[in-house]
Amino acid sequence: MAVKLIPPADDAYNYPLLIKQLLLSSERYAGDNEIVAGNTGKRYSYSEFIERIHRLANVLTEAGVKEGDTVAVLDWDTPRYLECFFAIPMIGAVLHTVNVRLAPDQVVYTMNHAADDLVLVHDDFLPLIAQVKDQLTTVKGYIHLSDDAEPKAAPFEVVGEYEQLLAGALTEFDFPDFDENAIATTFYTTGTTGNPKGVFFSHRQLVLHTLALAATTSMNDNMQLLQASSVYMPITPMFHVHAWGVPYVATMMGLKQVYPGRYEPASLLKLFVTEKVTFSHCVPTILQMVLSSEKAKAIDFSGWQVLIGGSALTEGLARAALERGIQVYTGYGMSETCPLLSTTWLPLDAADMSLEQQVRERVRTGKPVPLVNMRIIDSNGRFLPHNGEDMGEVVVRTPWLTQGYLNEPAKSEELWANGWMHTGDVGSIDAGYTLQIRDRIKDVIKTGGEWVSSLDIENLISQHPDIELAAVVGLPDAEWGERPHAVVTVRSGAQVSYDDLVAFMTPLVDEGHIEKWAIPDTMKVVDEIPRTSVGKIDKKLIRSQLAE
């Protein structure tokens, strides 16, 4: 039986879900709120910001950008980047947020693979582009981005400098309607093997993700992250999954936004204090870096809410943050999922909980957000029960998932096997729909016939009073198959030996928190745990270093 469709009226407007629609409400709600460039001190009202988007659209089209072209951006987190989030897809082009922390050969690969037509490049990355310019096979022009009042000349020919071009551009642009399924953005994941893989998202997907994220950050009584009075400062690179999509929400709501430029603990802390920041998001290593800063010791962090993602939030870090007044929460997602899938869900009586109970709730991977259908499957693809014990791969369906990897049909088919997106994460879901990620499939340690979660071991190690961060990996072992090995950083002035670690973990074995074979065979104290280009713990590099 065929479904019954709504008959179209002759004069009805078929409202497409386009990024430009997110701007409709921003100015009406903003009031006196500003968008702040933390690295330069420049401030823009929302009316100025919207005018700059119109000016940028005119600059881009004058530079020859057409619908379907790809415009790459290499910049720090700035209001300029936010303008690009809107202007580029709103003219029908594709925004390519280039990962500026990749090696030069990988930057070249991603830019050629995305077939970039125009490149907007900051002063700090001019030497990189000058080095690889001859290898970029599709680029037709460059626009220079500078924070200097009197920018120095670029080392190669450019269309012009961003601010100078905007100053001479028309103040209005007629943004067209087009198919909401048109690609709006693309960027590249940093896989553990081979070249980075390109993911892409449509206007429709980004609008729906924005609406779901807006609902999620305000629907829980004890997790009011984004409200009219909120002051938002990202501490996640804007090249990484659109800074988790939060800039789109903050702009739609007309919130005060603070963009810090390059991440440095001292400048982040100064902006937190002077701009009265209330909400940020970052990976655990960045939060640890901020808390470990000497300047952080004198700061009252009360009122700062921080959403942690990218890597597991350990109990040790959650406790340290809460003790300093930072309300931390867990968010879960991937590059391929735009990224939001689940968040912490605190019960109504959370305020009555002890610190330890709060910690346990906040490190859980959380409940799926609205419109997310999430299941766990076994190795044969069969659904497993939601009993909190059975573990399987997490698979999802929701309207904002990438439909594949750019120009890689085989990997796209693997990603979407049997009509579900495969996350590559092992987890369990309880009867209350709360997800707990146990590990990445590739990071599970297979020892003595048992699967041991590296995340569980890291979480327990993090509770040692003198250990700041821990990373655990499995290395080959002739007798056991694999054995866990730990790399840790310790608090300033502290000393922790391997024997100290064993003494700390042995009671945890006796109490049944872990099996005895989960105690690492070795522990290495380092100044800094290796991280990927987006701040996650780089377990591939750690395995390589320990193996050597």
Coordinates of C-alpha atoms in Angstrom, one line a residue:
M1 CA 0.0 0.0 0.0
A2 CA 1.5 3.4 -1.0
V3 CA 1.8 6.1 1.6
K4 CA -0.3 9.2 1.1
L5 CA 1.6 12.3 0.3
I6 CA 0.7 15.9 1.0
P7 CA -0.5 17.5 -2.3
P8 CA 1.5 20.6 -3.1
A9 CA -0.3 23.9 -3.3
D10 CA 0.5 26.1 -6.3
D11 CA 1.9 28.9 -4.3
A12 CA 3.3 27.0 -1.3
Y13 CA 6.9 27.6 -0.3
N14 CA 8.8 24.3 0.0
Y15 CA 11.1 25.3 2.9
P16 CA 14.5 23.8 2.4
L17 CA 16.6 23.0 5.4
L18 CA 19.6 25.2 4.5
I19 CA 22.3 26.7 6.7
K20 CA 21.1 30.2 5.9
Q21 CA 17.9 29.5 7.8
L22 CA 20.0 29.2 11.0
L23 CA 20.8 32.9 10.7
L24 CA 17.1 34.0 10.7
S25 CA 16.8 34.0 14.5
S26 CA 20.4 35.0 15.5
E27 CA 20.0 38.8 15.4
R28 CA 16.5 38.8 16.9
Y29 CA 17.7 36.9 20.0
A30 CA 21.2 38.4 20.4
G31 CA 20.4 41.8 21.9
D32 CA 23.8 43.3 23.0
N33 CA 25.7 40.0 22.7
E34 CA 28.9 40.1 20.8
I35 CA 31.2 37.7 18.9
V36 CA 34.7 38.2 20.3
A37 CA 38.1 37.6 18.7
G38 CA 40.0 36.6 21.8
N39 CA 43.4 36.8 20.1
T40 CA 42.9 40.4 18.7
G41 CA 40.3 41.9 21.0
K42 CA 38.0 42.7 18.1
R43 CA 34.3 42.5 18.8
Y44 CA 31.4 42.3 16.4
S45 CA 27.7 42.8 17.0
Y46 CA 25.4 40.2 15.4
S47 CA 24.3 42.8 12.8
E48 CA 28.0 43.4 11.9
F49 CA 28.6 39.6 11.8
I50 CA 25.7 39.0 9.4
E51 CA 26.8 41.9 7.2
R52 CA 30.3 40.4 7.1
I53 CA 28.9 37.1 5.9
H54 CA 27.2 38.9 3.1
R55 CA 30.4 40.7 2.2
L56 CA 32.4 37.4 2.3
A57 CA 29.8 35.9 -0.1
N58 CA 30.5 38.7 -2.5
V59 CA 34.2 38.3 -2.1
L60 CA 34.0 34.6 -2.8
T61 CA 31.9 34.9 -5.9
E62 CA 34.1 37.8 -7.2
A63 CA 37.0 35.3 -6.8
G64 CA 35.2 32.9 -9.1
V65 CA 33.7 30.5 -6.6
K66 CA 30.5 28.8 -8.0
E67 CA 27.9 26.4 -6.7
G68 CA 29.6 23.0 -6.1
D69 CA 33.1 24.4 -5.8
T70 CA 35.2 23.6 -2.7
V71 CA 36.7 26.3 -0.5
A72 CA 39.4 25.3 2.0
V73 CA 40.2 27.1 5.2
L74 CA 43.4 27.0 7.2
D75 CA 42.9 29.1 10.3
W76 CA 42.8 29.1 14.1
D77 CA 39.5 29.4 15.9
T78 CA 38.4 32.9 15.0
P79 CA 35.2 34.9 14.1
R80 CA 36.5 34.7 10.5
Y81 CA 36.2 30.9 10.6
L82 CA 32.6 31.3 11.9
E83 CA 31.9 33.6 9.0
C84 CA 33.2 30.8 6.7
F85 CA 30.9 28.3 8.4
F86 CA 28.0 30.2 7.0
A87 CA 29.0 32.2 3.9
I88 CA 30.7 29.3 2.0
P89 CA 27.9 26.7 2.1
M90 CA 25.3 29.5 1.8
I91 CA 26.4 30.3 -1.7
G92 CA 26.2 26.6 -2.6
A93 CA 29.9 25.9 -2.3
V94 CA 31.5 23.2 0.0
L95 CA 33.5 24.3 3.1
H96 CA 36.6 22.1 3.5
T97 CA 38.0 22.6 7.1
V98 CA 41.6 21.6 6.7
N99 CA 43.3 19.9 9.6
V100 CA 46.2 22.2 10.1
R101 CA 48.0 19.8 12.5
L102 CA 48.4 17.1 9.9
A103 CA 51.9 16.4 8.3
P104 CA 52.5 18.5 5.1
D105 CA 52.1 15.4 2.8
Q106 CA 48.7 14.6 4.4
V107 CA 47.6 18.2 4.1
V108 CA 48.4 18.0 0.4
Y109 CA 46.6 14.7 0.1
T110 CA 43.4 16.0 1.7
M111 CA 43.3 19.2 -0.3
N112 CA 43.9 17.3 -3.6
H113 CA 41.4 14.6 -2.7
A114 CA 38.7 17.2 -1.8
A115 CA 39.6 19.1 -5.1
D116 CA 39.8 22.4 -3.4
D117 CA 39.3 25.4 -5.7
L118 CA 40.0 28.4 -3.4
V119 CA 42.0 28.4 -0.2
L120 CA 41.8 30.9 2.7
V121 CA 45.0 30.7 4.6
H122 CA 46.2 32.3 7.9
D123 CA 49.6 34.0 8.3
D124 CA 50.9 31.0 10.4
F125 CA 50.2 28.6 7.5
L126 CA 51.6 30.6 4.7
P127 CA 55.0 28.9 4.9
L128 CA 53.2 25.5 4.7
I129 CA 51.3 26.4 1.6
A130 CA 54.4 28.0 0.1
Q131 CA 56.2 24.7 0.6
V132 CA 53.5 22.5 -1.0
K133 CA 51.8 25.0 -3.4
D134 CA 53.2 23.3 -6.5
Q135 CA 51.7 20.0 -5.4
L136 CA 48.2 21.3 -5.1
T137 CA 46.6 20.2 -8.4
T138 CA 43.2 21.9 -8.3
V139 CA 43.6 25.2 -6.4
K140 CA 43.0 28.3 -8.5
G141 CA 43.5 31.0 -5.9
Y142 CA 44.3 32.0 -2.4
I143 CA 42.9 34.6 0.1
H144 CA 45.3 35.8 2.9
L145 CA 44.0 35.8 6.5
S146 CA 45.9 38.0 9.0
D147 CA 45.4 39.2 12.5
D148 CA 47.8 42.1 12.0
A149 CA 46.5 45.6 11.6
E150 CA 49.0 46.0 8.7
P151 CA 49.4 42.5 7.2
K152 CA 52.7 41.5 5.7
A153 CA 52.7 40.5 2.0
A154 CA 52.1 36.8 1.3
P155 CA 55.0 34.9 -0.1
F156 CA 52.9 34.0 -3.2
E157 CA 50.2 35.6 -5.3
V158 CA 46.9 36.0 -3.6
V159 CA 43.4 37.4 -4.5
G160 CA 43.9 39.7 -1.5
E161 CA 43.8 40.0 2.2
Y162 CA 40.6 39.0 3.9
E163 CA 39.8 42.2 5.9
Q164 CA 40.7 44.4 3.0
L165 CA 38.6 42.4 0.6
L166 CA 35.6 42.5 2.9
A167 CA 36.0 46.3 3.4
G168 CA 35.6 46.8 -0.4
A169 CA 32.8 44.3 -0.9
L170 CA 29.0 44.9 -1.2
T171 CA 27.1 44.6 2.0
E172 CA 24.2 42.5 0.7
F173 CA 24.1 39.1 -1.1
D174 CA 21.0 37.3 -2.3
F175 CA 21.6 33.8 -0.9
P176 CA 19.8 31.3 -3.2
D177 CA 17.6 28.4 -2.3
F178 CA 18.8 25.0 -3.6
D179 CA 18.4 21.3 -2.7
E180 CA 18.8 20.8 1.1
N181 CA 20.7 17.6 0.3
A182 CA 23.5 19.6 -1.3
I183 CA 26.9 19.0 0.4
A184 CA 27.8 21.8 2.7
T185 CA 31.0 20.7 4.4
T186 CA 33.8 18.2 4.2
F187 CA 36.8 17.3 6.3
Y188 CA 39.1 14.4 6.9
T189 CA 39.3 11.8 9.7
T190 CA 42.7 10.8 11.1
G191 CA 42.7 7.1 10.8
T192 CA 45.3 4.8 12.3
T193 CA 46.3 3.3 8.9
G194 CA 46.5 4.7 5.4
N195 CA 45.5 8.2 4.3
P196 CA 42.9 10.3 6.1
K197 CA 39.3 9.6 4.9
G198 CA 36.9 12.4 3.8
V199 CA 33.5 12.7 5.3
F200 CA 30.8 15.1 4.2
F201 CA 27.6 16.5 5.4
S202 CA 24.6 18.1 3.7
H203 CA 22.7 21.3 4.7
R204 CA 19.8 19.2 5.8
Q205 CA 22.0 17.1 8.1
L206 CA 23.7 20.1 9.7
V207 CA 20.4 21.9 10.3
L208 CA 18.9 18.8 11.9
H209 CA 22.1 18.2 14.0
T210 CA 21.9 21.8 15.1
L211 CA 18.3 21.5 16.3
A212 CA 19.0 18.2 18.1
L213 CA 22.1 19.6 19.8
A214 CA 20.2 22.7 20.9
A215 CA 17.5 20.5 22.5
T216 CA 20.1 18.3 24.1
T217 CA 22.0 21.1 25.7
S218 CA 18.9 22.5 27.4
M219 CA 16.4 19.7 28.1
N220 CA 18.1 18.3 31.2
D221 CA 17.5 20.3 34.4
N222 CA 21.0 19.5 35.6
M223 CA 22.8 20.1 32.2
Q224 CA 21.7 23.6 31.1
L225 CA 24.7 24.2 28.8
L226 CA 23.3 26.7 26.3
Q227 CA 20.7 29.3 27.4
A228 CA 20.2 33.0 26.5
S229 CA 22.7 34.1 29.2
S230 CA 25.4 31.6 28.2
V231 CA 28.9 32.7 27.1
Y232 CA 30.4 30.1 24.7
M233 CA 34.1 29.5 24.0
P234 CA 35.1 26.5 22.0
I235 CA 38.3 24.7 23.0
T236 CA 37.9 22.2 20.1
P237 CA 39.5 23.1 16.8
M238 CA 36.9 24.4 14.3
F239 CA 38.5 22.1 11.7
H240 CA 37.4 19.1 13.8
V241 CA 33.7 18.2 13.1
H242 CA 32.7 21.9 12.9
A243 CA 33.8 22.4 16.5
W244 CA 31.3 19.6 17.3
G245 CA 28.6 21.7 15.6
V246 CA 28.2 24.0 18.6
P247 CA 29.0 27.3 16.7
Y248 CA 25.9 26.7 14.6
V249 CA 23.8 26.4 17.7
A250 CA 25.3 29.4 19.5
T251 CA 24.8 31.5 16.4
M252 CA 21.2 30.4 15.9
M253 CA 20.5 31.3 19.5
G254 CA 22.4 34.7 19.3
L255 CA 24.7 33.9 22.2
K256 CA 27.8 35.7 23.1
Q257 CA 30.7 33.8 21.5
V258 CA 34.4 34.0 22.3
Y259 CA 36.9 32.6 19.8
P260 CA 40.4 32.2 21.3
G261 CA 42.6 31.8 18.3
R262 CA 45.4 29.4 18.9
Y263 CA 45.0 27.4 22.1
E264 CA 47.4 28.4 24.9
P265 CA 46.5 27.7 28.5
A266 CA 47.3 31.3 29.7
S267 CA 45.2 32.9 27.0
L268 CA 42.3 30.5 27.5
L269 CA 42.3 31.2 31.2
K270 CA 42.4 34.9 30.7
L271 CA 39.5 34.8 28.3
F272 CA 37.6 32.6 30.7
V273 CA 37.9 35.2 33.4
T274 CA 37.6 38.4 31.4
E275 CA 34.7 37.3 29.1
K276 CA 32.9 35.3 31.9
V277 CA 32.7 32.1 29.8
T278 CA 30.1 29.6 31.0
F279 CA 30.3 26.8 28.4
S280 CA 33.2 25.1 26.5
H281 CA 33.9 21.7 25.1
C282 CA 37.2 19.9 24.6
V283 CA 39.0 16.5 24.7
P284 CA 40.2 15.3 28.1
T285 CA 43.9 16.2 27.5
I286 CA 43.0 19.9 26.9
L287 CA 41.1 20.1 30.1
Q288 CA 44.0 18.5 31.9
M289 CA 46.4 21.0 30.3
V290 CA 44.2 23.9 31.5
L291 CA 43.9 22.5 35.1
S292 CA 47.6 21.8 35.3
S293 CA 48.5 25.4 34.3
E294 CA 50.2 27.4 37.0
K295 CA 47.8 30.3 36.4
A296 CA 44.8 28.0 37.0
K297 CA 45.6 27.6 40.7
A298 CA 44.3 31.1 41.5
I299 CA 41.1 30.9 39.4
D300 CA 37.6 30.2 40.6
F301 CA 36.1 28.0 38.0
S302 CA 32.6 27.9 39.5
G303 CA 30.0 28.3 36.8
W304 CA 32.1 26.8 34.0
Q305 CA 30.4 23.9 32.3
V306 CA 32.6 21.7 30.0
L307 CA 31.4 18.9 27.7
I308 CA 34.2 16.3 27.2
G309 CA 34.4 14.2 24.1
G310 CA 36.9 12.6 21.7
S311 CA 38.3 10.3 24.4
A312 CA 36.9 8.8 27.6
L313 CA 36.5 11.1 30.6
T314 CA 38.2 9.3 33.4
E315 CA 37.0 9.4 37.0
G316 CA 40.2 10.9 38.1
L317 CA 39.9 13.9 35.8
A318 CA 36.2 14.3 36.4
R319 CA 36.8 14.4 40.2
A320 CA 39.6 16.9 39.8
A321 CA 37.4 19.2 37.7
L322 CA 34.4 19.0 40.0
E323 CA 36.6 19.8 43.0
R324 CA 37.7 23.0 41.2
G325 CA 34.0 23.9 40.5
I326 CA 33.9 22.8 36.8
Q327 CA 30.7 21.0 35.9
V328 CA 31.9 18.3 33.5
Y329 CA 29.8 16.1 31.3
T330 CA 30.5 13.4 28.7
G331 CA 29.5 13.6 25.0
Y332 CA 29.9 10.8 22.5
G333 CA 30.2 10.8 18.8
M334 CA 32.6 10.5 15.9
S335 CA 33.7 12.5 12.8
E336 CA 31.4 10.3 10.8
T337 CA 28.4 11.2 13.0
C338 CA 28.6 15.0 12.8
P339 CA 29.3 14.2 15.8
L340 CA 26.6 14.0 18.5
L341 CA 25.2 10.6 19.4
S342 CA 24.8 10.6 23.2
T343 CA 25.5 12.7 26.3
T344 CA 25.5 12.5 30.1
W345 CA 22.0 12.4 31.5
L346 CA 21.9 13.4 35.2
P347 CA 18.8 12.4 37.3
L348 CA 16.6 15.1 38.8
D349 CA 18.1 14.4 42.3
A350 CA 21.7 14.9 41.1
A351 CA 22.3 17.8 43.4
D352 CA 21.8 15.5 46.4
M353 CA 24.4 13.0 45.2
S354 CA 27.8 12.7 46.8
L355 CA 30.9 13.6 44.8
E356 CA 31.7 10.0 44.1
Q357 CA 28.1 9.4 42.8
Q358 CA 28.4 12.5 40.6
V359 CA 31.7 11.3 39.2
R360 CA 30.3 7.9 38.2
E361 CA 27.3 9.5 36.5
R362 CA 29.3 12.1 34.6
V363 CA 31.8 9.7 33.1
R364 CA 29.2 7.4 31.6
T365 CA 28.8 7.7 27.9
G366 CA 25.2 8.7 28.4
K367 CA 21.8 8.4 26.7
P368 CA 21.3 8.7 22.9
V369 CA 20.1 12.2 22.1
P370 CA 16.8 12.8 20.2
L371 CA 16.4 11.2 16.8
V372 CA 19.3 8.7 17.4
N373 CA 18.6 5.0 17.1
M374 CA 21.4 3.1 18.8
R375 CA 22.0 -0.7 19.2
I376 CA 24.8 -3.1 19.9
I377 CA 25.6 -6.1 17.8
D378 CA 27.7 -9.2 18.1
S379 CA 30.3 -10.4 15.6
N380 CA 27.6 -12.0 13.5
G381 CA 25.6 -8.7 13.3
R382 CA 22.9 -9.9 15.7
F383 CA 21.3 -7.4 18.1
L384 CA 22.3 -7.9 21.7
P385 CA 20.0 -7.2 24.7
H386 CA 20.1 -3.9 26.6
N387 CA 21.0 -5.3 30.0
G388 CA 24.1 -3.4 30.8
E389 CA 26.3 -6.5 30.6
D390 CA 26.3 -7.8 27.0
M391 CA 29.0 -6.0 25.0
G392 CA 29.0 -5.5 21.3
E393 CA 29.8 -3.0 18.6
V394 CA 27.8 0.2 18.7
V395 CA 25.8 0.8 15.5
V396 CA 23.6 3.8 14.9
R397 CA 21.0 5.4 12.6
T398 CA 20.2 9.1 12.7
P399 CA 19.5 11.7 10.0
W400 CA 22.9 13.5 10.3
L401 CA 25.3 10.6 9.6
T402 CA 27.8 10.9 6.7
Q403 CA 26.6 8.8 3.9
G404 CA 30.0 7.5 3.2
Y405 CA 33.7 8.3 2.7
L406 CA 34.4 10.7 -0.1
N407 CA 35.4 8.8 -3.3
E408 CA 35.9 5.6 -1.4
P409 CA 33.0 3.2 -2.1
A410 CA 34.6 0.1 -0.5
K411 CA 35.2 1.8 2.8
S412 CA 31.8 3.4 2.6
E413 CA 30.1 0.0 2.2
E414 CA 32.1 -1.3 5.2
L415 CA 31.0 1.7 7.3
W416 CA 27.3 1.1 6.4
A417 CA 27.2 -2.7 6.4
N418 CA 23.6 -3.9 6.7
G419 CA 22.1 -0.4 6.8
W420 CA 23.6 0.6 10.1
M421 CA 26.6 2.9 10.6
H422 CA 29.4 0.9 12.4
T423 CA 31.2 3.0 15.0
G424 CA 34.1 0.6 15.7
D425 CA 33.4 1.0 19.4
V426 CA 32.6 -1.8 21.9
G427 CA 30.0 -0.9 24.4
S428 CA 27.0 -2.0 26.5
I429 CA 23.5 -0.4 26.9
D430 CA 21.5 -0.9 30.0
A431 CA 17.7 -1.1 30.4
G432 CA 17.5 2.7 30.9
Y433 CA 19.1 3.2 27.5
T434 CA 22.4 4.4 28.9
L435 CA 25.4 3.6 26.8
Q436 CA 28.8 2.8 28.2
I437 CA 31.7 2.6 25.8
R438 CA 34.1 -0.1 26.9
D439 CA 36.8 0.5 24.2
R440 CA 37.6 0.9 20.5
I441 CA 37.6 -2.6 18.9
K442 CA 41.2 -2.0 17.8
D443 CA 42.2 -1.0 21.4
V444 CA 40.7 -3.9 23.3
I445 CA 43.5 -6.0 24.9
K446 CA 43.2 -9.7 24.3
T447 CA 45.0 -11.4 27.1
G448 CA 44.8 -15.0 28.3
G449 CA 41.6 -15.6 26.3
E450 CA 39.9 -12.6 27.9
W451 CA 39.0 -9.2 26.4
V452 CA 40.2 -6.4 28.8
S453 CA 39.2 -2.8 28.2
S454 CA 42.1 -0.4 28.0
L455 CA 39.6 2.4 29.0
D456 CA 38.7 0.6 32.2
I457 CA 42.3 0.3 33.2
E458 CA 43.0 3.9 32.4
N459 CA 40.0 5.0 34.4
L460 CA 41.3 3.1 37.5
I461 CA 44.9 4.3 37.1
S462 CA 43.6 7.9 36.8
Q463 CA 42.3 7.6 40.4
H464 CA 45.8 7.4 41.8
P465 CA 46.2 10.7 43.6
D466 CA 49.6 11.5 42.0
I467 CA 48.7 10.5 38.4
E468 CA 47.3 13.1 36.0
L469 CA 46.7 11.1 32.8
A470 CA 47.1 7.5 31.7
A471 CA 47.2 5.6 28.4
V472 CA 47.1 1.8 28.3
V473 CA 47.9 -0.2 25.2
G474 CA 48.2 -3.9 24.5
L475 CA 51.5 -5.3 23.2
P476 CA 52.2 -8.8 21.9
D477 CA 53.1 -11.5 24.5
A478 CA 54.2 -15.0 23.7
E479 CA 52.4 -16.6 26.6
W480 CA 49.2 -14.4 27.0
G481 CA 48.7 -13.1 23.4
E482 CA 48.7 -9.5 24.6
R483 CA 49.6 -7.8 27.8
P484 CA 48.6 -4.2 29.0
H485 CA 51.3 -1.6 29.3
A486 CA 50.8 1.9 30.8
V487 CA 52.2 5.4 30.0
V488 CA 51.4 8.1 32.6
T489 CA 52.0 11.7 33.5
V490 CA 52.3 12.6 37.1
R491 CA 51.4 15.7 39.1
S492 CA 54.0 18.4 39.5
G493 CA 56.6 17.4 42.2
A494 CA 55.2 13.8 42.5
Q495 CA 57.0 10.6 41.9
V496 CA 55.2 7.3 41.1
S497 CA 57.0 4.0 40.5
Y498 CA 55.7 0.9 38.9
D499 CA 55.6 -0.8 42.4
D500 CA 53.5 2.1 43.6
L501 CA 51.0 1.5 40.7
V502 CA 50.8 -2.2 41.5
A503 CA 50.2 -1.5 45.2
F504 CA 47.5 1.0 44.3
M505 CA 45.7 -1.5 41.9
T506 CA 46.0 -4.7 43.9
P507 CA 43.2 -3.7 46.3
L508 CA 41.0 -2.9 43.2
V509 CA 41.6 -6.6 42.1
D510 CA 40.6 -7.8 45.6
E511 CA 37.4 -5.6 45.5
G512 CA 36.5 -7.1 42.1
H513 CA 36.9 -3.9 40.0
I514 CA 39.3 -5.6 37.7
E515 CA 40.9 -9.0 37.2
K516 CA 44.5 -9.5 38.2
W517 CA 45.7 -9.8 34.6
A518 CA 44.5 -6.3 33.9
I519 CA 47.3 -4.8 36.0
P520 CA 49.8 -3.5 33.4
D521 CA 53.1 -5.3 33.0
T522 CA 55.0 -2.0 32.8
M523 CA 54.5 1.7 33.5
K524 CA 56.4 4.5 31.8
V525 CA 56.3 8.0 33.3
V526 CA 56.5 10.7 30.5
D527 CA 56.3 14.4 30.4
E528 CA 53.5 14.4 27.8
I529 CA 51.4 11.6 26.5
P530 CA 51.4 11.5 22.6
R531 CA 48.3 13.0 21.1
T532 CA 46.7 13.0 17.6
S533 CA 46.2 16.2 15.6
V534 CA 42.8 16.7 17.3
G535 CA 44.1 16.1 20.8
K536 CA 43.1 12.5 21.4
I537 CA 45.6 10.0 22.9
D538 CA 47.6 8.5 20.0
K539 CA 47.6 4.9 21.0
K540 CA 49.1 3.9 17.6
L541 CA 52.2 6.0 18.3
I542 CA 52.4 4.8 21.9
R543 CA 52.4 1.1 20.8
S544 CA 55.1 1.9 18.3
Q545 CA 57.3 3.7 20.9
L546 CA 56.8 1.0 23.6
A547 CA 57.6 -1.7 21.0
E548 CA 60.9 -0.1 20.2

